[in-house]
Short mmCIF file of C-alpha atoms in Angstrom, two decimals:
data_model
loop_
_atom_site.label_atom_id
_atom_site.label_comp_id
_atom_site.label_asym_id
_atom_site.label_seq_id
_atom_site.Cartn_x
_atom_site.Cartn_y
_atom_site.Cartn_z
CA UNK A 17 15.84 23.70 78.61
CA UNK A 18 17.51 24.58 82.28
CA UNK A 19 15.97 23.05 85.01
CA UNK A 20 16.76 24.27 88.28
CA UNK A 21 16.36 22.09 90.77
CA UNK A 22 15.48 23.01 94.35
CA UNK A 23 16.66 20.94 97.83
CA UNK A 24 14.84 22.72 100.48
CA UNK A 25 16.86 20.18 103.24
CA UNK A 26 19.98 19.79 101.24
CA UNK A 27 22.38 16.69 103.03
CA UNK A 28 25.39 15.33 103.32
CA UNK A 29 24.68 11.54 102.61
CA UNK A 30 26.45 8.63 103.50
CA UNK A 31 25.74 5.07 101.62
CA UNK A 32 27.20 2.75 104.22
CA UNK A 33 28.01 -0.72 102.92
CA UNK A 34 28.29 -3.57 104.87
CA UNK A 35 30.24 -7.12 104.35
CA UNK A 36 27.68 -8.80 107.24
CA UNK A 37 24.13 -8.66 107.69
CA UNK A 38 23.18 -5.56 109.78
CA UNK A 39 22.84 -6.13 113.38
CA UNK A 40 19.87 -4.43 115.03
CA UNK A 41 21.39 -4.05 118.67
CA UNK A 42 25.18 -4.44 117.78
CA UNK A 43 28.38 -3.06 116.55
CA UNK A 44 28.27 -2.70 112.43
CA UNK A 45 31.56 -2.50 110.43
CA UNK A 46 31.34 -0.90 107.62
CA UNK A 47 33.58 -1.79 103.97
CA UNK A 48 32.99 0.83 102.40
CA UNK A 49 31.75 4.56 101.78
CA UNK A 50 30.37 6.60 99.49
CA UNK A 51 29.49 10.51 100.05
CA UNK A 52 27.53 12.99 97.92
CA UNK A 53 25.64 16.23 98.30
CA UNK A 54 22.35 14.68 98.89
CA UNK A 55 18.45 15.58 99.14
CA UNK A 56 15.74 14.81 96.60
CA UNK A 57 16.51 17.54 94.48
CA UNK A 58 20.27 16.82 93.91
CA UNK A 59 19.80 13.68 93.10
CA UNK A 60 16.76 14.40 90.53
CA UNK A 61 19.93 17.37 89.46
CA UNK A 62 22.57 14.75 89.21
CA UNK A 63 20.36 12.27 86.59
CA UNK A 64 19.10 14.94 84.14
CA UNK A 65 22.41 16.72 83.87
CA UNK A 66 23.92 12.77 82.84
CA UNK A 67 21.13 12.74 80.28
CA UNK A 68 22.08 15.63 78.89
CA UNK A 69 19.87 18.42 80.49
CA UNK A 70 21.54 21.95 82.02
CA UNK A 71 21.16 22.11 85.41
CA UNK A 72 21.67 24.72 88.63
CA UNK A 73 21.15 23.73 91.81
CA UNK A 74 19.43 25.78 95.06
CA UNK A 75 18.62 25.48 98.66
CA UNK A 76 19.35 26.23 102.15
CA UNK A 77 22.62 25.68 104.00
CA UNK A 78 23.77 25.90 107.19
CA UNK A 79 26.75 25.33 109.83
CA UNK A 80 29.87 23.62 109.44
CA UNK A 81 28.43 20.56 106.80
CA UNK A 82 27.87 23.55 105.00
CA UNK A 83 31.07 23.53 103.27
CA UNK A 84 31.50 19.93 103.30
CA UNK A 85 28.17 19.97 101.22
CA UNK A 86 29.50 22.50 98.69
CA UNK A 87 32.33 20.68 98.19
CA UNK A 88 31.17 17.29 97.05
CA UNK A 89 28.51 19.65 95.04
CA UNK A 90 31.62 20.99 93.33
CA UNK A 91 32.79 17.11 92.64
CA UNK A 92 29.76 16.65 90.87
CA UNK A 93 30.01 19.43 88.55
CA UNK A 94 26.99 21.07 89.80
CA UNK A 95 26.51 24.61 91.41
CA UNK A 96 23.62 27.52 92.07
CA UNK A 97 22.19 29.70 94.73
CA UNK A 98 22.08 28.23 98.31
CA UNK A 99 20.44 30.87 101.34
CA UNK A 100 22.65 30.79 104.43
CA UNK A 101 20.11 29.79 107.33
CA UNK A 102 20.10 28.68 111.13
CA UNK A 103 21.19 25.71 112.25
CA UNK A 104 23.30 22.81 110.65
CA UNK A 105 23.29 20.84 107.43
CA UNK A 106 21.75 17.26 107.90
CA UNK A 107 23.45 14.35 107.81
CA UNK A 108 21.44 10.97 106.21
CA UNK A 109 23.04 7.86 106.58
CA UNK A 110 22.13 4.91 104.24
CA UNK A 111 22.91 0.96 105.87
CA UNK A 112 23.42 -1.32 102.89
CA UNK A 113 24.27 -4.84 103.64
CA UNK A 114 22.38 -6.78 100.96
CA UNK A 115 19.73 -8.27 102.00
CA UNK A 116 16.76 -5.69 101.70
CA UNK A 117 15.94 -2.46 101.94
CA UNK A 118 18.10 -0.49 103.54
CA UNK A 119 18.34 1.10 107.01
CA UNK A 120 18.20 5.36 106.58
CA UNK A 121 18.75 7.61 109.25
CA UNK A 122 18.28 11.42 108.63
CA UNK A 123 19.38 13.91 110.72
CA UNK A 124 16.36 17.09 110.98
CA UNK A 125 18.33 19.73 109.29
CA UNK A 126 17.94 23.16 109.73
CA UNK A 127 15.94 26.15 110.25
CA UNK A 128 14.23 28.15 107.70
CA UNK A 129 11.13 30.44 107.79
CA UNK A 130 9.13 32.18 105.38
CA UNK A 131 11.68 35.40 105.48
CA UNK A 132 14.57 32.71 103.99
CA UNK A 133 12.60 30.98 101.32
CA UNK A 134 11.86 34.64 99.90
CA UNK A 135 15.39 35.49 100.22
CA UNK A 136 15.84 31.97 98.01
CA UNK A 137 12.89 32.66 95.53
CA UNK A 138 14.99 36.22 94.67
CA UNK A 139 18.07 34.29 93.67
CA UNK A 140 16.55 31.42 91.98
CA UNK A 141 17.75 31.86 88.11
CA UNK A 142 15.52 30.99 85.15
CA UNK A 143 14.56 27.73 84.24
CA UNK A 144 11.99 24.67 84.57
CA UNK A 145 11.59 24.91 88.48
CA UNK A 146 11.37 21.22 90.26
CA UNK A 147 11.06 21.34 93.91
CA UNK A 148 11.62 18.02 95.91
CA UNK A 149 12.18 16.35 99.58
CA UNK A 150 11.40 17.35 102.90
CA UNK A 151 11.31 21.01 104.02
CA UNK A 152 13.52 22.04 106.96
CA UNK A 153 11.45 23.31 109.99
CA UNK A 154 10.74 26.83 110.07
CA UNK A 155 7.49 26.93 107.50
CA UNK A 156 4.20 26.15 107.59
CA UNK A 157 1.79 24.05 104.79
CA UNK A 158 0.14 27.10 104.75
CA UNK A 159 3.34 29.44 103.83
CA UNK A 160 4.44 26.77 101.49
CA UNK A 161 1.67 27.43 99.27
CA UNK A 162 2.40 31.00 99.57
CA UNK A 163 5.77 30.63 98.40
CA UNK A 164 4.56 28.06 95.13
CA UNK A 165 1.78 30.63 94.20
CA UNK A 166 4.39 33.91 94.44
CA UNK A 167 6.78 31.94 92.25
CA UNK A 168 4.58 31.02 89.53
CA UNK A 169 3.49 34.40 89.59
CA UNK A 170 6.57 35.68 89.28
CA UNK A 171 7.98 32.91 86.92
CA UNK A 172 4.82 32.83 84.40
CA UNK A 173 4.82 28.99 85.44
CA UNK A 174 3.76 26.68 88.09
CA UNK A 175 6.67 24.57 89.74
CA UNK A 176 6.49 20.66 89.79
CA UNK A 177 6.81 19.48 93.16
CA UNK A 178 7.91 16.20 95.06
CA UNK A 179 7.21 16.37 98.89
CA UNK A 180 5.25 14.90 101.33
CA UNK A 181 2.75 15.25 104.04
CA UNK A 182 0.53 18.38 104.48
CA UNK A 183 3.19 19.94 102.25
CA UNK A 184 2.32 17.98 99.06
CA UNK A 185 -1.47 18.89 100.04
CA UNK A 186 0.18 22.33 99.60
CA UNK A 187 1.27 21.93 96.37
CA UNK A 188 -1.75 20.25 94.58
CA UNK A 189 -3.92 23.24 96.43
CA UNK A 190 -1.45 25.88 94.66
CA UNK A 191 -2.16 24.24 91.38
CA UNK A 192 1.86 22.20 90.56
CA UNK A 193 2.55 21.69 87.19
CA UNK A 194 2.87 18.08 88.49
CA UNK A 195 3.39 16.27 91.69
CA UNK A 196 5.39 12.96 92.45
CA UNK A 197 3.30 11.36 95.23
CA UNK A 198 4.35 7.22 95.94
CA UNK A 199 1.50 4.28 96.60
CA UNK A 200 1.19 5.73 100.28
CA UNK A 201 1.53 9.53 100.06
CA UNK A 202 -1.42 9.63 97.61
CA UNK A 203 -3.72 8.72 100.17
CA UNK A 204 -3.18 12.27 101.74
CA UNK A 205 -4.70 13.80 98.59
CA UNK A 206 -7.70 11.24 97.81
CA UNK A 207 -9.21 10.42 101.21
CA UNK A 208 -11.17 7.08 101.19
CA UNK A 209 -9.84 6.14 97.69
CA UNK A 210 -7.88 2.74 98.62
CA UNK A 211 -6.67 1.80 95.38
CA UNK A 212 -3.48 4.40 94.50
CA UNK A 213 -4.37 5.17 90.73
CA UNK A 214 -8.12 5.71 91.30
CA UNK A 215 -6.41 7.57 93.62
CA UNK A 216 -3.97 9.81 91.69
CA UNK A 217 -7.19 9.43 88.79
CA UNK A 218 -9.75 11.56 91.44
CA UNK A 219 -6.64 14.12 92.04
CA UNK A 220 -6.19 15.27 88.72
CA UNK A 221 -10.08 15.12 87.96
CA UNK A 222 -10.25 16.94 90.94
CA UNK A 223 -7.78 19.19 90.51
CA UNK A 224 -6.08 19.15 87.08
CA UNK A 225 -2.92 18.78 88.55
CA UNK A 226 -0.87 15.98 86.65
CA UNK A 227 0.27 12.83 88.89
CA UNK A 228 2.87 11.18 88.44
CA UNK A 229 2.92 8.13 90.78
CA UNK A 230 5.42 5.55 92.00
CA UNK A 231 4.41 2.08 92.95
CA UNK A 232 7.66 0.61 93.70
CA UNK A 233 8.67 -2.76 92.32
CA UNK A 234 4.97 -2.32 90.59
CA UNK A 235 5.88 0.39 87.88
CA UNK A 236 4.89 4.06 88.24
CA UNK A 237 1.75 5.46 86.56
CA UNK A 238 1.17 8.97 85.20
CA UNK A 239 -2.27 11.05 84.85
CA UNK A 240 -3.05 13.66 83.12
CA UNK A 241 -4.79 15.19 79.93
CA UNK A 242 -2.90 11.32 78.47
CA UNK A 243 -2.60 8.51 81.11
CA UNK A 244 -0.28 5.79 81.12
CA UNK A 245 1.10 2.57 83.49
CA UNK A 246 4.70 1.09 82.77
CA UNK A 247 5.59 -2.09 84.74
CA UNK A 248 8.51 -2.15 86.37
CA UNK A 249 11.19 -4.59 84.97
CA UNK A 250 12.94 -7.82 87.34
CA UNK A 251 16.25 -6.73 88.59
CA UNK A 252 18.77 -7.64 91.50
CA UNK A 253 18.32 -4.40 93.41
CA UNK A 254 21.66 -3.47 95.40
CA UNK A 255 20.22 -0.29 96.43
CA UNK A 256 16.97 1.41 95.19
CA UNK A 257 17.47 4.59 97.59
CA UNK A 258 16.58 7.70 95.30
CA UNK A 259 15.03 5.32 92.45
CA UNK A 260 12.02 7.32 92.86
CA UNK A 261 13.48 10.86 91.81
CA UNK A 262 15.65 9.19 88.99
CA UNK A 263 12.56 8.22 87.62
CA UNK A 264 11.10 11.84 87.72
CA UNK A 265 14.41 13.23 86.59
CA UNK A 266 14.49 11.02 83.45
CA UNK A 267 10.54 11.64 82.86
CA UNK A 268 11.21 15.27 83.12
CA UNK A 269 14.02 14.92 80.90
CA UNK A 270 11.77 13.01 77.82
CA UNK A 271 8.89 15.26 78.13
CA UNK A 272 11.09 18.25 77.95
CA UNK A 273 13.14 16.70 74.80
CA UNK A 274 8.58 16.54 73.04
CA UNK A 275 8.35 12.59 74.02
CA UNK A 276 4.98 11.75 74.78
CA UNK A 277 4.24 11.01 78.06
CA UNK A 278 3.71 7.15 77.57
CA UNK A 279 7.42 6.80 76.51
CA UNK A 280 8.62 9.77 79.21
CA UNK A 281 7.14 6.98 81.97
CA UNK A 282 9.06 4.09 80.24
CA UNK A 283 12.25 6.19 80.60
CA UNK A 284 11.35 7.10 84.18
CA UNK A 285 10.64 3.62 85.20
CA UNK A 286 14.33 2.53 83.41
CA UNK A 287 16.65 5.26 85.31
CA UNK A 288 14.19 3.89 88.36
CA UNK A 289 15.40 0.75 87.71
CA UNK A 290 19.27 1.31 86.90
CA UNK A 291 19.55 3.11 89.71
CA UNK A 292 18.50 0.10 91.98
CA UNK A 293 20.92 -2.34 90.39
CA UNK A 294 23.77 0.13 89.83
CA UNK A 295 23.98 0.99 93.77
CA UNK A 296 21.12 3.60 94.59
CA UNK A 297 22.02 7.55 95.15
CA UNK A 298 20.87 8.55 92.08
CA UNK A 299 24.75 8.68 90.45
CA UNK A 300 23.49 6.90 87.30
CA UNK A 301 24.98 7.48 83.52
CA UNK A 302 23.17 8.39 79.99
CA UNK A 303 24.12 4.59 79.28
CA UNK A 304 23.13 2.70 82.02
CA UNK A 305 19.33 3.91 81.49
CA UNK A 306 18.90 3.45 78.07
CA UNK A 307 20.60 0.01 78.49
CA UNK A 308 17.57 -0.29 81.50
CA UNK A 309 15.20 0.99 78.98
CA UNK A 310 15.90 -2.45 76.63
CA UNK A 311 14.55 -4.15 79.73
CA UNK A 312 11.73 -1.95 80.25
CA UNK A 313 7.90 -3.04 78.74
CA UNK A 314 6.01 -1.01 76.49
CA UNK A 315 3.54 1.40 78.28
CA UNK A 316 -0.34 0.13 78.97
CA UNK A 317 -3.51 2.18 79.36
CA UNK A 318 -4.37 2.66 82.84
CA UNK A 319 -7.51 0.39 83.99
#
């Protein structure tokens, strides 16, 4: 199966490593760098293509990261369709320094309406259509439902979405084939549920859509016609930046390959886990999760 995976707010990021504890209000040296073409979506790109899966990548660009973008996207051995839009390419910079979680700072990206994402939605090619991050300003919740519905319309199958905000309300109203919501952003779709899987358990009653929900250091959970919680396993985290859409990557990546869910999740929560210890950034190898997958408990029913 191809999966193309849409970044709506593509970036250049920056993983920033420090030899020193950060310092709040002072000068920070930094060791050592790391650059890739960043965004939810490349990194959930980046993890199935290592396990295996083909992959095209698709977004917006603009201004003069533009072609610093497309050229670590060429490093990586990835490509697609990218719309030209207003504006200029974000910049995200990660502080790593090794003693917790680590200091981001995103830049706002760019500008695109609802004229752009049709002028994207007529180049995307076929294939299992995952949409995740932020969206760049320019489009309303409202639109962004618009632009779900038309594609599944036009596609003969909904898209699975990661985002957040009114945005992910967006999605679950245009009926995803699944949405990635974390412990907080679930609140947004199950007001005045406090525990996060009741939470994600009302959605899909609600709804039908399938959740797939990330608890952190907890595990991740997924409901939907079959339910299923997977702890997550002890590790010395170094960076768990992107963690989340490695585990979605890898998830997607089992179910499409006929696993059943319960073992999709334990493969989800492994490349979730790998990609802490190995650095964060989502750059993980085939072996590294199923070496994390050793590690990684068998699934339990949800309570």
């Amino acid at each position: 199966m191809r999966f193309v995976c849409v970044t709506p707010n593509a970036a250049v990021d920056r993983i920033l490593h420090l030899n020193q504890p950060r310092a709040p209000h002072g000068l920070n040296r930094v060791a050592r760098v790391i650059e890739s073409a960043g965004g939810k979506g490349m990194n959930v790109a980046r993890v199935l293509k290592a396990l295996g899966a083909e992959v095209t990548v698709a977004g917006f660009l603009a201004g003069l990261n533009a072609g610093r973008f497309k050229a670590l996207l060429e490093r990586d051995g990835l490509d697609g369709p990218f719309v030209q839009v207003a504006g200029e390419t974000r910049e995200c910079q990660i502080l790593v320094d090794g003693t917790g979680q680590p200091m981001e700072i995103n830049d706002p990206g760019p500008w695109a309406d609802a004229s752009d994402w049709e002028r994207l939605a007529a180049e995307l090619p076929e294939g299992r259509l995952v949409v995740s991050g932020s969206l760049p300003r320019g489009l309303s919740p409202e639109e962004f439902k618009s632009f779900l519905t038309d594609v599944a319309e036009r596609r003969g199958e909904e898209p699975i979405v990661d985002t957040s905000g009114p945005f992910l309300v967006a999605a679950v109203a245009a009926g995803a084939a699944l949405v990635k919501p974390n412990e907080h952003e679930i609140g947004l779709l199950s007001a005045g549920v406090a525990d996060p899987v009741e939470a994600a358990k009302e959605v899909n009653a609600r709804t039908g859509v399938p959740v797939l929900l990330t608890l952190g250091a907890a595990g991740a959970a997924y409901v939907g016609v079959e339910s299923a919680f997977v702890p997550a396993p002890a590790i010395d985290a170094v960076n768990p930046v992107a963690s989340g859409d490695c585990l979605l990557a890898a998830f997607l990546w089992a179910s499409a390959e006929a696993w059943p869910p319960a073992e999709a999740l334990r493969l989800g929560v492994a490349a979730g886990a790998a990609n802490a210890r190995h650095g964060g950034g989502g750059r993980l190898s085939r072996e590294q999760v199923f070496e994390q997958l050793r590690q990684v408990a068998p699934a339990g029913a949800l309570g």
